[in-house]
Amino acid sequence: MKLGLITLGIIWICAVNIALGANASDPCQPALMPTIDQSSSDYASLQSYMSINAEREYERLEKLDQQGKEASASYKYFEAEYKDSKTRSDFRLKVRDRLNTERFYATESEAKTGYRKYLTPHQLLEWGKCIQTEANAGGLLLEINHLSQQSFALKVTYRPPQTIAGGRLKLSATGGLIDGKPLIELDTNGTASPTYTVTRDGESPEALITGNYRAGISDSILVKWIAPAPSITVHSITTTLVLCSNSSIGVDPLCDHINNSHFVNEKNLVLLCSSGITRLADGHHGSDRIPNLPDGAEVISVSPVGLHSIPNEHGPKFTVKVERGPAAPKSETLTAYCKSTRDDVGKETSNVTILYTTPNKP
């Protein structure tokens, strides 16, 4: 099932390193996190956000109930890393490893540019409310719009603390000119969101815009003066695990396929689940290339994550664990492990949802 959403282009190519910090200068970045729909149509926007906000995002998820978690893009697409983490630093490292596997690399300034492409009025309103209550010194936010190879619109939102009227704003550019100048300074009063035009300065390959507001408040974005690269779209497919105990062999036709450990009819991965094992990895398991993946697809997650029981109530019969891999750059394989509570519990099925990405055609 493809998630039918509008395709949007990304505006930079990879840089030299991943900056996985806490973005400590602005505690309100979670208000700017891409939504599930935005992340699906342009997965790179969520990669950008998670690359510099993983620790803060872990703390935010810890405070949410299950319904709140499931409404967050960070949980939907990084559920396995979250559930496998004990601390915020654990989560940061697992996100870093995941992004490295996905070959995502960006500096902090590039990452900010990446996830601020689709900010909605509601997100900006929530950011402003957060700045008023959480950021004692005020806030500064840089955004870009209408990027071309020679110019873009720079929107600058500044918000002073509640008890202060305003402050000094300084905007500087390297590799570009802001309204024809490399530096703009002005005294501000209250909250505002002026827009400036940034033009390419000579043949510079990129433009770094840095803003400083009041004492110690700063923000920056890095824009490559290149044609937009194709975006990445996230898709979803569902496959079925067929869990067979010994008593179902010769009784259920699907369970007669337990010896091949491959997908049957391009949708059913059939497993023999024995009761006499202590570790799942020691028992029978199935591993096969996920069917119906298009060329260029890269699997990013499978769910449910971790150990789970089938059925999940009224006396579980099977314990199951699914994972992507064996580890490979594209991880096109699904591996599943199982065991049964007894040898005579019959057959059960369990759906597995697989998220994968494909590059969009320019």
Short mmCIF file of C-alpha atoms in Angstrom, two decimals:
data_model
loop_
_atom_site.label_atom_id
_atom_site.label_comp_id
_atom_site.label_asym_id
_atom_site.label_seq_id
_atom_site.Cartn_x
_atom_site.Cartn_y
_atom_site.Cartn_z
CA MET A 1 0.00 0.00 0.00
CA LYS A 2 1.60 3.25 -1.07
CA LEU A 3 1.08 6.27 1.12
CA GLY A 4 -0.35 8.69 -1.43
CA LEU A 5 1.12 12.06 -0.60
CA ILE A 6 2.44 15.08 -2.47
CA THR A 7 6.08 14.72 -3.50
CA LEU A 8 8.38 17.55 -2.49
CA GLY A 9 12.03 18.07 -3.44
CA ILE A 10 14.95 18.24 -1.03
CA ILE A 11 17.26 21.21 -1.34
CA TRP A 12 20.68 19.96 -0.42
CA ILE A 13 23.06 17.08 -0.91
CA CYS A 14 25.04 15.37 1.82
CA ALA A 15 27.83 17.17 3.65
CA VAL A 16 30.74 15.77 5.58
CA ASN A 17 29.44 14.77 8.96
CA ILE A 18 26.34 14.14 11.04
CA ALA A 19 25.79 16.60 13.87
CA LEU A 20 23.79 14.71 16.50
CA GLY A 21 23.59 17.28 19.25
CA ALA A 22 20.80 18.53 21.43
CA ASN A 23 20.43 21.89 19.65
CA ALA A 24 20.57 23.38 23.10
CA SER A 25 20.11 27.02 22.01
CA ASP A 26 16.44 26.41 21.22
CA PRO A 27 14.42 24.06 23.45
CA CYS A 28 11.40 24.41 21.16
CA GLN A 29 12.65 22.49 18.12
CA PRO A 30 10.14 19.63 18.68
CA ALA A 31 7.39 22.02 17.59
CA LEU A 32 9.09 22.11 14.18
CA MET A 33 9.43 18.33 13.71
CA PRO A 34 8.05 17.14 10.35
CA THR A 35 4.64 15.52 10.57
CA ILE A 36 4.03 11.90 9.60
CA ASP A 37 2.65 13.03 6.22
CA GLN A 38 5.62 15.33 5.58
CA SER A 39 8.04 12.58 6.58
CA SER A 40 6.35 10.12 4.28
CA SER A 41 6.52 12.36 1.22
CA ASP A 42 10.07 13.53 2.02
CA TYR A 43 11.77 11.18 4.46
CA ALA A 44 14.96 13.28 4.31
CA SER A 45 13.19 16.03 6.25
CA LEU A 46 12.73 13.68 9.20
CA GLN A 47 16.30 12.40 8.85
CA SER A 48 17.42 16.02 9.11
CA TYR A 49 15.38 16.63 12.24
CA MET A 50 16.47 13.45 14.00
CA SER A 51 20.14 14.02 13.17
CA ILE A 52 20.34 16.98 15.57
CA ASN A 53 17.36 16.46 17.90
CA ALA A 54 17.51 12.77 18.83
CA GLU A 55 18.19 13.26 22.55
CA ARG A 56 15.48 15.86 22.99
CA GLU A 57 13.07 13.71 21.00
CA TYR A 58 13.73 10.72 23.27
CA GLU A 59 12.84 12.82 26.33
CA ARG A 60 9.68 14.08 24.65
CA LEU A 61 8.53 10.57 23.70
CA GLU A 62 9.14 9.34 27.24
CA LYS A 63 6.52 11.81 28.50
CA LEU A 64 3.81 10.77 26.01
CA ASP A 65 1.22 8.04 26.30
CA GLN A 66 1.00 5.41 23.56
CA GLN A 67 -1.50 7.41 21.53
CA GLY A 68 0.75 10.45 21.65
CA LYS A 69 3.76 8.41 20.59
CA GLU A 70 1.94 6.92 17.62
CA ALA A 71 1.04 10.43 16.42
CA SER A 72 4.74 11.37 16.20
CA ALA A 73 6.82 10.81 13.08
CA SER A 74 9.89 10.12 15.21
CA TYR A 75 8.14 7.14 16.83
CA LYS A 76 6.57 5.86 13.60
CA TYR A 77 9.88 5.74 11.75
CA PHE A 78 12.33 5.18 14.64
CA GLU A 79 10.25 2.90 16.86
CA ALA A 80 12.84 0.12 16.94
CA GLU A 81 15.64 2.46 17.98
CA TYR A 82 13.43 4.03 20.65
CA LYS A 83 12.27 0.75 22.15
CA ASP A 84 15.84 -0.55 22.20
CA SER A 85 17.13 2.48 24.13
CA LYS A 86 17.40 2.95 27.89
CA THR A 87 18.62 6.57 27.88
CA ARG A 88 18.62 9.61 25.63
CA SER A 89 22.28 9.00 24.76
CA ASP A 90 21.44 5.39 23.78
CA PHE A 91 18.80 6.72 21.42
CA ARG A 92 21.14 9.33 19.96
CA LEU A 93 23.75 6.68 19.16
CA LYS A 94 21.20 4.30 17.64
CA VAL A 95 19.77 7.09 15.50
CA ARG A 96 23.29 7.99 14.40
CA ASP A 97 23.99 4.39 13.40
CA ARG A 98 20.66 4.18 11.56
CA LEU A 99 21.36 7.37 9.62
CA ASN A 100 24.84 6.17 8.75
CA THR A 101 23.31 2.95 7.40
CA GLU A 102 20.90 5.05 5.34
CA ARG A 103 23.88 7.09 4.11
CA PHE A 104 22.46 10.35 5.42
CA TYR A 105 25.10 12.96 6.22
CA ALA A 106 24.49 16.61 7.09
CA THR A 107 26.01 19.39 9.14
CA GLU A 108 23.80 20.99 11.77
CA SER A 109 23.11 24.03 9.60
CA GLU A 110 22.20 21.81 6.63
CA ALA A 111 19.94 19.67 8.82
CA LYS A 112 18.04 22.75 10.04
CA THR A 113 17.46 23.76 6.44
CA GLY A 114 16.23 20.25 5.65
CA TYR A 115 13.44 20.02 8.22
CA ARG A 116 12.26 23.63 8.02
CA LYS A 117 11.12 23.42 4.41
CA TYR A 118 7.47 22.67 5.13
CA LEU A 119 6.68 24.58 8.32
CA THR A 120 2.98 25.23 8.75
CA PRO A 121 1.34 28.19 10.52
CA HIS A 122 0.35 25.79 13.31
CA GLN A 123 3.96 24.66 13.82
CA LEU A 124 5.18 28.26 13.93
CA LEU A 125 2.43 29.14 16.41
CA GLU A 126 3.41 26.23 18.67
CA TRP A 127 7.08 27.23 18.41
CA GLY A 128 6.19 30.76 19.47
CA LYS A 129 4.14 29.55 22.44
CA CYS A 130 7.02 27.33 23.52
CA ILE A 131 9.52 30.19 23.25
CA GLN A 132 7.34 32.30 25.53
CA THR A 133 7.18 29.64 28.25
CA GLU A 134 10.43 27.68 27.89
CA ALA A 135 13.08 30.02 26.47
CA ASN A 136 13.87 32.74 28.98
CA ALA A 137 16.02 34.69 26.52
CA GLY A 138 13.62 34.62 23.56
CA GLY A 139 13.92 32.86 20.21
CA LEU A 140 15.18 33.20 16.65
CA LEU A 141 14.17 31.07 13.67
CA LEU A 142 15.51 31.16 10.09
CA GLU A 143 13.58 29.58 7.19
CA ILE A 144 14.01 29.50 3.43
CA ASN A 145 11.44 29.45 0.64
CA HIS A 146 11.40 29.55 -3.16
CA LEU A 147 14.91 28.23 -3.66
CA SER A 148 16.46 28.53 -7.11
CA GLN A 149 20.05 28.28 -8.31
CA GLN A 150 20.47 32.03 -7.84
CA SER A 151 18.23 33.15 -4.98
CA PHE A 152 15.81 32.26 -2.19
CA ALA A 153 13.52 33.99 0.29
CA LEU A 154 14.84 34.15 3.85
CA LYS A 155 12.17 34.44 6.54
CA VAL A 156 13.45 35.57 9.94
CA THR A 157 11.20 35.15 12.98
CA TYR A 158 12.32 36.69 16.26
CA ARG A 159 10.49 36.71 19.55
CA PRO A 160 11.78 38.52 22.65
CA PRO A 161 11.19 37.38 26.24
CA GLN A 162 7.82 38.36 27.67
CA THR A 163 9.27 41.17 29.79
CA ILE A 164 11.55 42.64 27.11
CA ALA A 165 10.46 44.88 24.23
CA GLY A 166 13.07 43.82 21.69
CA GLY A 167 16.78 43.59 20.96
CA ARG A 168 19.53 43.81 18.37
CA LEU A 169 19.31 41.49 15.34
CA LYS A 170 22.33 40.72 13.17
CA LEU A 171 22.15 38.71 9.94
CA SER A 172 25.29 37.76 8.02
CA ALA A 173 25.81 35.78 4.83
CA THR A 174 28.73 33.89 3.34
CA GLY A 175 28.33 32.89 -0.29
CA GLY A 176 25.27 35.10 -0.65
CA LEU A 177 23.95 38.63 -0.19
CA ILE A 178 20.95 39.55 1.98
CA ASP A 179 19.01 42.25 0.14
CA GLY A 180 22.27 42.99 -1.67
CA LYS A 181 24.40 43.18 1.49
CA PRO A 182 26.67 40.66 3.29
CA LEU A 183 25.54 41.99 6.70
CA ILE A 184 22.33 43.47 8.06
CA GLU A 185 21.92 44.87 11.58
CA LEU A 186 18.83 46.43 13.08
CA ASP A 187 17.12 47.17 16.36
CA THR A 188 13.89 45.23 16.80
CA ASN A 189 10.75 45.90 18.77
CA GLY A 190 8.39 43.07 19.68
CA THR A 191 7.81 39.94 17.60
CA ALA A 192 8.05 39.98 13.81
CA SER A 193 8.80 37.78 10.78
CA PRO A 194 10.39 39.90 8.04
CA THR A 195 11.41 38.28 4.74
CA TYR A 196 14.61 39.09 2.87
CA THR A 197 15.90 38.08 -0.55
CA VAL A 198 19.19 36.20 -0.57
CA THR A 199 21.06 36.15 -3.89
CA ARG A 200 24.07 34.12 -4.91
CA ASP A 201 27.39 35.89 -4.48
CA GLY A 202 29.55 35.05 -7.48
CA GLU A 203 30.12 31.34 -8.10
CA SER A 204 30.00 30.27 -4.47
CA PRO A 205 28.66 26.68 -4.20
CA GLU A 206 26.69 27.38 -1.00
CA ALA A 207 25.32 30.12 1.23
CA LEU A 208 25.65 30.12 5.02
CA ILE A 209 23.21 32.45 6.76
CA THR A 210 23.85 33.18 10.44
CA GLY A 211 21.53 35.12 12.71
CA ASN A 212 22.29 36.55 16.15
CA TYR A 213 19.55 38.01 18.30
CA ARG A 214 19.94 39.73 21.66
CA ALA A 215 22.51 38.08 23.95
CA GLY A 216 23.41 34.50 23.04
CA ILE A 217 20.50 33.59 20.75
CA SER A 218 21.65 32.34 17.35
CA ASP A 219 20.50 30.28 14.42
CA SER A 220 22.00 29.28 11.08
CA ILE A 221 21.09 27.52 7.85
CA LEU A 222 23.25 26.27 4.99
CA VAL A 223 21.90 26.19 1.45
CA LYS A 224 23.60 24.58 -1.55
CA TRP A 225 23.37 26.59 -4.76
CA ILE A 226 22.42 23.53 -6.79
CA ALA A 227 19.40 22.15 -8.53
CA PRO A 228 17.06 20.35 -6.12
CA ALA A 229 17.87 16.66 -5.75
CA PRO A 230 15.07 14.08 -5.98
CA SER A 231 13.19 13.58 -2.74
CA ILE A 232 12.58 10.24 -1.04
CA THR A 233 9.10 8.80 -0.56
CA VAL A 234 8.16 6.35 2.17
CA HIS A 235 5.86 3.43 1.26
CA SER A 236 4.23 0.70 3.32
CA ILE A 237 3.53 -2.96 2.56
CA THR A 238 2.15 -5.72 4.76
CA THR A 239 3.26 -9.35 4.79
CA THR A 240 2.03 -12.25 6.90
CA LEU A 241 3.89 -14.62 9.21
CA VAL A 242 2.32 -18.08 9.31
CA LEU A 243 3.22 -19.64 12.67
CA CYS A 244 2.91 -23.42 12.76
CA SER A 245 3.28 -25.75 15.73
CA ASN A 246 4.07 -29.44 15.19
CA SER A 247 0.40 -30.39 15.38
CA SER A 248 -0.48 -28.25 12.34
CA ILE A 249 1.92 -30.02 9.96
CA GLY A 250 -0.03 -32.16 7.49
CA VAL A 251 -3.25 -30.50 8.65
CA ASP A 252 -2.95 -26.98 7.30
CA PRO A 253 -1.66 -26.71 3.70
CA LEU A 254 0.41 -23.58 4.40
CA CYS A 255 2.21 -25.33 7.26
CA ASP A 256 3.54 -27.91 4.82
CA HIS A 257 5.92 -25.18 3.57
CA ILE A 258 7.90 -24.95 6.82
CA ASN A 259 11.05 -26.48 5.34
CA ASN A 260 11.74 -23.78 2.77
CA SER A 261 11.60 -20.76 5.11
CA HIS A 262 10.71 -18.53 2.18
CA PHE A 263 7.74 -16.42 1.24
CA VAL A 264 4.88 -18.47 -0.16
CA ASN A 265 2.56 -16.85 -2.72
CA GLU A 266 4.66 -13.66 -2.33
CA LYS A 267 3.05 -12.77 0.97
CA ASN A 268 3.33 -15.57 3.57
CA LEU A 269 6.55 -16.36 5.44
CA VAL A 270 5.92 -19.80 6.99
CA LEU A 271 7.69 -20.77 10.23
CA LEU A 272 7.85 -23.91 12.37
CA CYS A 273 7.65 -22.79 15.99
CA SER A 274 8.93 -25.36 18.48
CA SER A 275 8.35 -25.30 22.21
CA GLY A 276 11.60 -26.89 23.29
CA ILE A 277 13.97 -23.95 22.77
CA THR A 278 15.11 -21.29 25.21
CA ARG A 279 16.49 -18.70 22.79
CA LEU A 280 14.59 -17.70 19.67
CA ALA A 281 17.77 -17.63 17.60
CA ASP A 282 18.34 -21.31 18.41
CA GLY A 283 15.06 -22.40 16.88
CA HIS A 284 13.65 -22.57 13.38
CA HIS A 285 13.45 -19.20 11.66
CA GLY A 286 12.71 -17.81 8.24
CA SER A 287 14.71 -15.30 6.24
CA ASP A 288 13.92 -14.21 2.70
CA ARG A 289 13.98 -11.19 0.42
CA ILE A 290 10.82 -9.17 0.94
CA PRO A 291 8.54 -9.73 -2.07
CA ASN A 292 7.27 -6.97 -4.33
CA LEU A 293 9.97 -4.45 -3.43
CA PRO A 294 10.67 -2.18 -6.43
CA ASP A 295 14.17 -1.57 -7.71
CA GLY A 296 16.02 0.96 -5.58
CA ALA A 297 13.89 0.34 -2.49
CA GLU A 298 15.51 0.54 0.93
CA VAL A 299 13.77 -0.92 3.98
CA ILE A 300 13.88 1.44 6.95
CA SER A 301 11.77 -0.37 9.56
CA VAL A 302 9.57 -3.36 10.30
CA SER A 303 6.89 -3.61 12.97
CA PRO A 304 5.77 -4.83 15.46
CA VAL A 305 9.15 -4.21 17.06
CA GLY A 306 10.80 -6.58 19.52
CA LEU A 307 9.29 -9.68 21.11
CA HIS A 308 5.54 -9.98 20.93
CA SER A 309 2.97 -12.68 21.66
CA ILE A 310 0.45 -14.22 19.24
CA PRO A 311 -2.38 -13.92 20.07
CA ASN A 312 -1.70 -10.99 22.38
CA GLU A 313 -4.47 -11.95 24.79
CA HIS A 314 -6.51 -14.99 25.96
CA GLY A 315 -3.45 -17.21 26.39
CA PRO A 316 -0.57 -16.51 23.99
CA LYS A 317 0.47 -19.46 21.81
CA PHE A 318 3.59 -18.10 20.10
CA THR A 319 6.42 -15.69 20.80
CA VAL A 320 7.68 -13.88 17.72
CA LYS A 321 10.43 -11.44 16.79
CA VAL A 322 10.94 -9.86 13.36
CA GLU A 323 13.81 -7.74 12.10
CA ARG A 324 15.13 -6.33 8.87
CA GLY A 325 18.33 -7.76 7.51
CA PRO A 326 20.74 -9.53 7.73
CA ALA A 327 22.43 -6.16 7.93
CA ALA A 328 23.16 -4.76 4.50
CA PRO A 329 23.13 -1.29 2.97
CA LYS A 330 19.59 -1.76 1.67
CA SER A 331 18.35 -4.41 4.14
CA GLU A 332 15.94 -5.95 1.65
CA THR A 333 15.54 -9.12 3.72
CA LEU A 334 13.02 -9.90 6.46
CA THR A 335 14.03 -12.36 9.17
CA ALA A 336 11.57 -13.79 11.70
CA TYR A 337 12.08 -15.98 14.78
CA CYS A 338 9.43 -17.80 16.78
CA LYS A 339 8.71 -20.43 19.42
CA SER A 340 5.48 -22.00 20.65
CA THR A 341 4.19 -22.50 24.17
CA ARG A 342 3.38 -26.14 23.32
CA ASP A 343 3.69 -28.40 20.30
CA ASP A 344 -0.08 -28.69 19.83
CA VAL A 345 -1.26 -25.07 19.65
CA GLY A 346 -2.12 -25.24 15.96
CA LYS A 347 -1.54 -22.34 13.58
CA GLU A 348 -1.75 -18.56 13.96
CA THR A 349 -0.92 -15.65 11.67
CA SER A 350 0.67 -12.27 12.38
CA ASN A 351 0.88 -9.27 10.07
CA VAL A 352 4.19 -7.44 9.63
CA THR A 353 4.26 -3.87 8.35
CA ILE A 354 7.36 -2.92 6.36
CA LEU A 355 8.31 0.68 5.61
CA TYR A 356 10.65 1.31 2.70
CA THR A 357 11.85 4.29 0.70
CA THR A 358 12.24 4.93 -3.00
CA PRO A 359 13.79 7.96 -4.71
CA ASN A 360 11.34 10.09 -6.62
CA LYS A 361 11.97 10.88 -10.25
CA PRO A 362 12.94 14.51 -10.81
#
